[in-house]
GROMACS .gro file of C-alpha atoms in nm:
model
  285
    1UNK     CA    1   8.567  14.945  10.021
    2UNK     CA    2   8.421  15.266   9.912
    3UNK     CA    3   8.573  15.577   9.996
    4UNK     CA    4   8.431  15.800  10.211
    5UNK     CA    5   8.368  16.199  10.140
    6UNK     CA    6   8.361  16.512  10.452
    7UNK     CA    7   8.170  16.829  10.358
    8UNK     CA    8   8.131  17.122  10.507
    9UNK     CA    9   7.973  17.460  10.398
   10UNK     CA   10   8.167  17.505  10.046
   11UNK     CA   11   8.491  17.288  10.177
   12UNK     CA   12   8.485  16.922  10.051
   13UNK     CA   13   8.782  16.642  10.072
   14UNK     CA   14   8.752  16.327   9.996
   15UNK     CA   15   8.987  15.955  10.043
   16UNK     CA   16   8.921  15.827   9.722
   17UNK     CA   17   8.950  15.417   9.856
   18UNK     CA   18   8.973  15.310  10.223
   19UNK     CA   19   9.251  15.026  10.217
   20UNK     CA   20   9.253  14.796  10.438
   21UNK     CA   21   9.629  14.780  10.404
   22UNK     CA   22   9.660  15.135  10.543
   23UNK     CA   23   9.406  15.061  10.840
   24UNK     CA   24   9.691  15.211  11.056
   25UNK     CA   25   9.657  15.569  10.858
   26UNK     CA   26   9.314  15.518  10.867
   27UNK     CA   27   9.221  15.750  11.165
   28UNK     CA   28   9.524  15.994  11.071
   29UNK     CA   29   9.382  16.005  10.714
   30UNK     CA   30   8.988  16.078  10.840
   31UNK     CA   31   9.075  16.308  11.093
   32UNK     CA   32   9.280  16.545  10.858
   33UNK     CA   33   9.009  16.508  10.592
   34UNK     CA   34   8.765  16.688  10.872
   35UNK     CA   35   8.996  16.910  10.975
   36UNK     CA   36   9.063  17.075  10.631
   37UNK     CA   37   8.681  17.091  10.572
   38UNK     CA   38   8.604  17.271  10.881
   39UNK     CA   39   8.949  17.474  10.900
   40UNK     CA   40   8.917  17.782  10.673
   41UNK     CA   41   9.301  17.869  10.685
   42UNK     CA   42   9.532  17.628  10.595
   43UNK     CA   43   9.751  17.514  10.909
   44UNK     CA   44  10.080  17.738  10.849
   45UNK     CA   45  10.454  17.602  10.811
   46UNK     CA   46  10.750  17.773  10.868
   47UNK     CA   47  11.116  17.697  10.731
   48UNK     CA   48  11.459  17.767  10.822
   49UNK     CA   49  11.687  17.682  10.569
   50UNK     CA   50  12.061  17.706  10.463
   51UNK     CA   51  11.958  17.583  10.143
   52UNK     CA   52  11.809  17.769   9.809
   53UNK     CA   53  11.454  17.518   9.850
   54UNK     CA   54  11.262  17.843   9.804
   55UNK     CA   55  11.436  17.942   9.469
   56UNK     CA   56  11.720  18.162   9.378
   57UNK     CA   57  11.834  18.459   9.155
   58UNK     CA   58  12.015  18.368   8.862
   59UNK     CA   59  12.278  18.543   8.989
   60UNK     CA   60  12.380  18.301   9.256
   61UNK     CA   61  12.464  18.023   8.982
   62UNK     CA   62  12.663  17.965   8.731
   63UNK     CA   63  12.411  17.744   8.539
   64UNK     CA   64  12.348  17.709   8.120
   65UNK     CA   65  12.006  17.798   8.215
   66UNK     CA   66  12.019  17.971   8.465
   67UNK     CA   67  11.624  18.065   8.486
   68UNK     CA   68  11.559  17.704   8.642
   69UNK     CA   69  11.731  17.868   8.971
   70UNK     CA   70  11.449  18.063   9.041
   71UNK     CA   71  11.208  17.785   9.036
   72UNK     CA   72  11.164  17.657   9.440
   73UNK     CA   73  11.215  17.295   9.515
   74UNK     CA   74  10.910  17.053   9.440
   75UNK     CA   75  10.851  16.952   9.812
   76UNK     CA   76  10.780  17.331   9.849
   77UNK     CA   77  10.589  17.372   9.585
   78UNK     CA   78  10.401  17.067   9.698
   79UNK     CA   79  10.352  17.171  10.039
   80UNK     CA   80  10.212  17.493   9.918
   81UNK     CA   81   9.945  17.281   9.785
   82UNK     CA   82   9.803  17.209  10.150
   83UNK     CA   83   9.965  17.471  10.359
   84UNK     CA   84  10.036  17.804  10.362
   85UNK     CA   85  10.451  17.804  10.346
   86UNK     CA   86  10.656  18.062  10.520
   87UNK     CA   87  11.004  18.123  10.448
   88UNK     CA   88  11.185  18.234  10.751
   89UNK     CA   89  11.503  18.442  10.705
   90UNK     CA   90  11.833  18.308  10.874
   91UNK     CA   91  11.881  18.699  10.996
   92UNK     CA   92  11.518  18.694  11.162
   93UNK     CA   93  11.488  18.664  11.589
   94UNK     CA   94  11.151  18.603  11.654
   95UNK     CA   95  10.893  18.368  11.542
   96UNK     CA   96  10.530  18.435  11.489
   97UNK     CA   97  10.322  18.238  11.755
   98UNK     CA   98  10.040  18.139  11.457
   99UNK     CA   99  10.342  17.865  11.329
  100UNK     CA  100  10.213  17.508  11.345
  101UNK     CA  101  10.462  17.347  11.249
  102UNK     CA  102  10.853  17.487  11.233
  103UNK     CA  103  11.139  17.306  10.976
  104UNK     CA  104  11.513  17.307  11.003
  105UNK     CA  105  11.621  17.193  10.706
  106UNK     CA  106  11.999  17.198  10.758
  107UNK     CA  107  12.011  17.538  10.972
  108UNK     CA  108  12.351  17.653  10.913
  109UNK     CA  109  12.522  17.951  11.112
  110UNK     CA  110  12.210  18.075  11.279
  111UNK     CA  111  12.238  18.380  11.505
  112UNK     CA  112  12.207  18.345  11.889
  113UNK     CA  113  11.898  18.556  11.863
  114UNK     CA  114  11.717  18.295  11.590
  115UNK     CA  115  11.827  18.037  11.796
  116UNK     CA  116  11.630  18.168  12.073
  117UNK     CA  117  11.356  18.246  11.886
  118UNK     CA  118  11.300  17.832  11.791
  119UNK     CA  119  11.386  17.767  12.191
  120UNK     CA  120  11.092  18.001  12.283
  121UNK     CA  121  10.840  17.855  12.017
  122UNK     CA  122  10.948  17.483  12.133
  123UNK     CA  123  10.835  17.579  12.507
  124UNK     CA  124  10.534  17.765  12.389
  125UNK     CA  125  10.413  17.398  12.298
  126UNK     CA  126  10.569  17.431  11.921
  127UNK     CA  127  10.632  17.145  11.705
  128UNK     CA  128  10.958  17.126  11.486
  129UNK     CA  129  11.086  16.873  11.215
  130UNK     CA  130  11.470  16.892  11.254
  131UNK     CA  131  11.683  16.770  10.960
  132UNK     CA  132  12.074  16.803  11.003
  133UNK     CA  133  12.374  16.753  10.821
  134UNK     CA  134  12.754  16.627  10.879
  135UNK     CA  135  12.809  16.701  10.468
  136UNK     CA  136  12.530  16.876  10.268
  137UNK     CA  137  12.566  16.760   9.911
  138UNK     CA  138  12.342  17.025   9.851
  139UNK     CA  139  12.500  17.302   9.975
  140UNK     CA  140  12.687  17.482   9.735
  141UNK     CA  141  12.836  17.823   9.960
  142UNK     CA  142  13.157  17.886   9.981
  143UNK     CA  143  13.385  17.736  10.208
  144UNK     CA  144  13.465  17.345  10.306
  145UNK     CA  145  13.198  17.363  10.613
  146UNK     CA  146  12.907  17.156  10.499
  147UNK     CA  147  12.777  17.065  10.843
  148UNK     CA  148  12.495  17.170  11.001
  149UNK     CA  149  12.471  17.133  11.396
  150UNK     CA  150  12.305  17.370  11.680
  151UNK     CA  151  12.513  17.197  11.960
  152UNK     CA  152  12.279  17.409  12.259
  153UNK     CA  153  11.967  17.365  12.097
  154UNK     CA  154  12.050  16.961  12.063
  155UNK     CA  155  12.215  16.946  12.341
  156UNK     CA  156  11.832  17.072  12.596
  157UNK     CA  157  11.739  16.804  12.327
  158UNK     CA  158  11.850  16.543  12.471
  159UNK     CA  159  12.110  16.396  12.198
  160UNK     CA  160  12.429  16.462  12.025
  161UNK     CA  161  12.551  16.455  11.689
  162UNK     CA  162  12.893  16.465  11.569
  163UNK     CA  163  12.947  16.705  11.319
  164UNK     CA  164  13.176  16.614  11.188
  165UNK     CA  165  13.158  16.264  11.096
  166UNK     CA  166  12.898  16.057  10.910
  167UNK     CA  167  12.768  15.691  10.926
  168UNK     CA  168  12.934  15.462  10.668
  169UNK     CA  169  12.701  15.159  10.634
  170UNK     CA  170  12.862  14.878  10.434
  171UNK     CA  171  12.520  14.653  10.491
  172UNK     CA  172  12.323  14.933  10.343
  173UNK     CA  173  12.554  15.087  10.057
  174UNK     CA  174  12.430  15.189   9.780
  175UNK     CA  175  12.562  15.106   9.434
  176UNK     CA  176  12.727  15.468   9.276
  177UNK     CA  177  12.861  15.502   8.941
  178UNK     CA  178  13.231  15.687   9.030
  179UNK     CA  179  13.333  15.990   8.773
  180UNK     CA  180  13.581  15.725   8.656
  181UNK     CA  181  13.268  15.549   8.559
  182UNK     CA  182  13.312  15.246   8.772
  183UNK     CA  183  13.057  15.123   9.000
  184UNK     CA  184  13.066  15.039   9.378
  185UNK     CA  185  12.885  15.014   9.691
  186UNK     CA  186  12.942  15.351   9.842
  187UNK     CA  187  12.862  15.278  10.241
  188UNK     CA  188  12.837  15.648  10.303
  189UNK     CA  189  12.492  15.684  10.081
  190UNK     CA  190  12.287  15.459  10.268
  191UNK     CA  191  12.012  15.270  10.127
  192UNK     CA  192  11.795  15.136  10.411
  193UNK     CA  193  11.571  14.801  10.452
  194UNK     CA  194  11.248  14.753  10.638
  195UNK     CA  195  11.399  14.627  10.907
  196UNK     CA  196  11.572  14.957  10.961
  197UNK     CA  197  11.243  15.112  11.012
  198UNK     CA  198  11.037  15.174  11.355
  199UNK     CA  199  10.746  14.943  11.266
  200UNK     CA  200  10.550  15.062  11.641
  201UNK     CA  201  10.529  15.433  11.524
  202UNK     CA  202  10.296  15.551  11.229
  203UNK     CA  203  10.566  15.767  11.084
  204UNK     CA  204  10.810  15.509  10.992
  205UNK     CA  205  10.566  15.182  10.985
  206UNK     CA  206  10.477  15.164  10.650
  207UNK     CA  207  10.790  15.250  10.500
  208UNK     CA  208  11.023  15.048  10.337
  209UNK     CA  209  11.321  15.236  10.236
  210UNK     CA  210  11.485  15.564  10.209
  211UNK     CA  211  11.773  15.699  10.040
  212UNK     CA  212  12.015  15.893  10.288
  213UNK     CA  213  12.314  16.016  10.159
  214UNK     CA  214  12.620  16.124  10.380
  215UNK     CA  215  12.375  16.103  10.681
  216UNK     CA  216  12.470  16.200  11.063
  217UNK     CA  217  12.453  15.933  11.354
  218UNK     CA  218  12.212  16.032  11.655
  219UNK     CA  219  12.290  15.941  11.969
  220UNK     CA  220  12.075  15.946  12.292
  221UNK     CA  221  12.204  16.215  12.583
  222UNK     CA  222  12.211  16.158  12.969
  223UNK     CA  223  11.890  16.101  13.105
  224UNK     CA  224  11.654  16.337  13.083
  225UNK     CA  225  11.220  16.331  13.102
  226UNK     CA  226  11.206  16.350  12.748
  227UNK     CA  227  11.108  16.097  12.547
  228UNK     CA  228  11.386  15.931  12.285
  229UNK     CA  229  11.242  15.747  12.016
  230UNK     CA  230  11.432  15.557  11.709
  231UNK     CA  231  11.253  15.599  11.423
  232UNK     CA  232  11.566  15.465  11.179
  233UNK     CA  233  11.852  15.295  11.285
  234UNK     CA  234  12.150  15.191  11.054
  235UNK     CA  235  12.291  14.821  11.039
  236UNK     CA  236  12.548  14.683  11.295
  237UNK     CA  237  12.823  14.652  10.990
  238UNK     CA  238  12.836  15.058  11.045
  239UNK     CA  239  13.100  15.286  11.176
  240UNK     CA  240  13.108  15.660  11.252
  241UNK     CA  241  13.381  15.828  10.941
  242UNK     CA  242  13.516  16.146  10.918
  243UNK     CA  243  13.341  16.335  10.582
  244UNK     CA  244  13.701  16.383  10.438
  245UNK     CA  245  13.682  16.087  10.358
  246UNK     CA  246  13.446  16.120  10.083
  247UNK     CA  247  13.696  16.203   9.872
  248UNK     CA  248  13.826  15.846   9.900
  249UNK     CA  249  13.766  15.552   9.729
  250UNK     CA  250  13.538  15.299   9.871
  251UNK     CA  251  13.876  15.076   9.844
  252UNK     CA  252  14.063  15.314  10.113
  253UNK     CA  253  13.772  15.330  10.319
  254UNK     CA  254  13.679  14.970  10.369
  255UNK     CA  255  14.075  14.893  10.406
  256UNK     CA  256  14.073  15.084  10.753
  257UNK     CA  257  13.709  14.995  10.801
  258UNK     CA  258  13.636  14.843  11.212
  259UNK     CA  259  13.254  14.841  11.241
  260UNK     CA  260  13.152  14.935  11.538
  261UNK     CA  261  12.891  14.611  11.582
  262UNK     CA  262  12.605  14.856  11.716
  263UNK     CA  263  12.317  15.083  11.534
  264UNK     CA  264  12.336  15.439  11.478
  265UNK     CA  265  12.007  15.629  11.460
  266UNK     CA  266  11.961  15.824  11.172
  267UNK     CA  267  11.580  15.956  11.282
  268UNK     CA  268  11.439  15.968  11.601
  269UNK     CA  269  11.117  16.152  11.733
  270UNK     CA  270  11.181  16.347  12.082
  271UNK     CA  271  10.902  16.476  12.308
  272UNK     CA  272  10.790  16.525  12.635
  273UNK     CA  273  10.865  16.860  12.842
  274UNK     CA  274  11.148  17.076  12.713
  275UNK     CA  275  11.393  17.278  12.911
  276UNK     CA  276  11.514  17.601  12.758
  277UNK     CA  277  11.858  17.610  12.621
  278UNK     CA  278  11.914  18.016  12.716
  279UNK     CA  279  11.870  17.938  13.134
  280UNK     CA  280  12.061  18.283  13.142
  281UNK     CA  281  11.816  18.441  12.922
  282UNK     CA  282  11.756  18.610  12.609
  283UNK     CA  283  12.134  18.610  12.431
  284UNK     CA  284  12.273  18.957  12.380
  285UNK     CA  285  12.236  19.098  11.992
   0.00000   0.00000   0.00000
């Protein structure tokens, strides 16, 4: 078919080709096509990160060209191309209430008060995209903590992570070249199949893999109203590992290796009505 074109005033988007193998994007993809005609802002997104994605000084690396440092990553740059991007300092304690969206992305050490701050915006009807770490292969701070866990956030949340530990997947390992130049299946940088994929929810349905490196295993609290749904789930040839094990060989790991014969999830969408994680109150500075 034809595409099909929305216009109004001086705003115009366009879909370009309706597919019919996307019919189950099809209303997603119309109904943001009229919303950035008739929107005059663009929907804002704020970050919290733990991570350089919004570029860097040159002084913070020790780089042979150092100048590429300053340069943000390309998902922000490509996010600024459709909404406006706010950067939200790990020292802040409030968040403005015009937010649409709100991203973790690996939230390391936050203060009580920021912590807060995301608790209040989720109960204020907020929506959040949460992505956590066991190991961070990106991080490059000081110290041997890599992890990235809010424990009372996650736990109102309704599930646990352990920090600690990551899922080693030998049915979805993915084949490494080793800095002795050999190659082997490393289980802890997982390389997912459809069939690891929610096919009922429109996030997930249409994908077909993903690359997730050193990723954490979710796991579903006590009951609770909220609603707990697997997005992607690992194989049952998978085991929860300790990250200091990374340094190992695949040989040492798969020599102690018991898999644990169920699925971990690695993504799962919560909602419903939250509880607050401060039932005391604000925290004190």
């Amino acid at each position: 078919y034809l595409g099909l074109a929305a216009v109004a005033a001086d705003q115009e988007e366009s879909i370009a080709s309706l597919d019919p193998s996307a019919e189950q994007q099809l209303e997603y993809s119309i109904t943001r096509m009229i919303a950035r005609v008739q929107t005059p802002t663009k929907p804002k997104i704020g970050i919290i990160s733990g991570l350089p994605i919004f570029g860097a000084s040159p002084r913070s690396f020790s780089m042979q060209n150092p100048s590429q440092a300053m340069q943000p990553w390309f998902f922000i740059t490509e996010l600024r191309k459709t909404y406006d991007v706010q950067e939200i300092n790990l020292s802040s304690q409030e968040i403005d209430g015009d937010i649409d969206l709100l991203v973790l992305l690996h939230p390391k050490n936050l203060n009580n008060q920021l912590q807060y701050a995301i608790d209040q915006y989720l109960l204020q009807g907020g929506r959040i995209i949460v992505c956590i770490d066991p190991f961070a292969i990106m991080d490059r701070s000081p110290g041997p903590v890599k992890a990235s866990y809010l424990q009372n956030l996650f736990k109102s949340w309704g599930f646990t992570m352990e920090a600690s530990k990551a899922v080693a997947d030998f049915d979805y390992a993915t084949r490494l070249r080793t800095q002795d130049n050999r190659v082997e299946n490393n289980p802890f940088w997982i390389s997912t199949l459809p069939v690891a994929f929610n096919r009922d929810d429109i996030i997930t349905s249409e994908l077909e893999s993903t690359a997730d490196p050193v990723a954490g295993g979710l796991k579903k609290e006590a009951a609770n109203n909220l609603t707990y749904e697997p997005l992607l789930v690992s194989s049952v040839n998978s085991a929860l590992e300790e990250t200091f094990k990374l340094r190992f060989g695949v040989g040492e790991i798969r020599k102690d290796f018991i898999p644990s014969k169920e699925t971990y999830d690695l993504a799962v969408k919560i909602s419903g009505f939250f509880k607050t994680s401060f039932p005391d109150g604000p925290p004190a500075a």
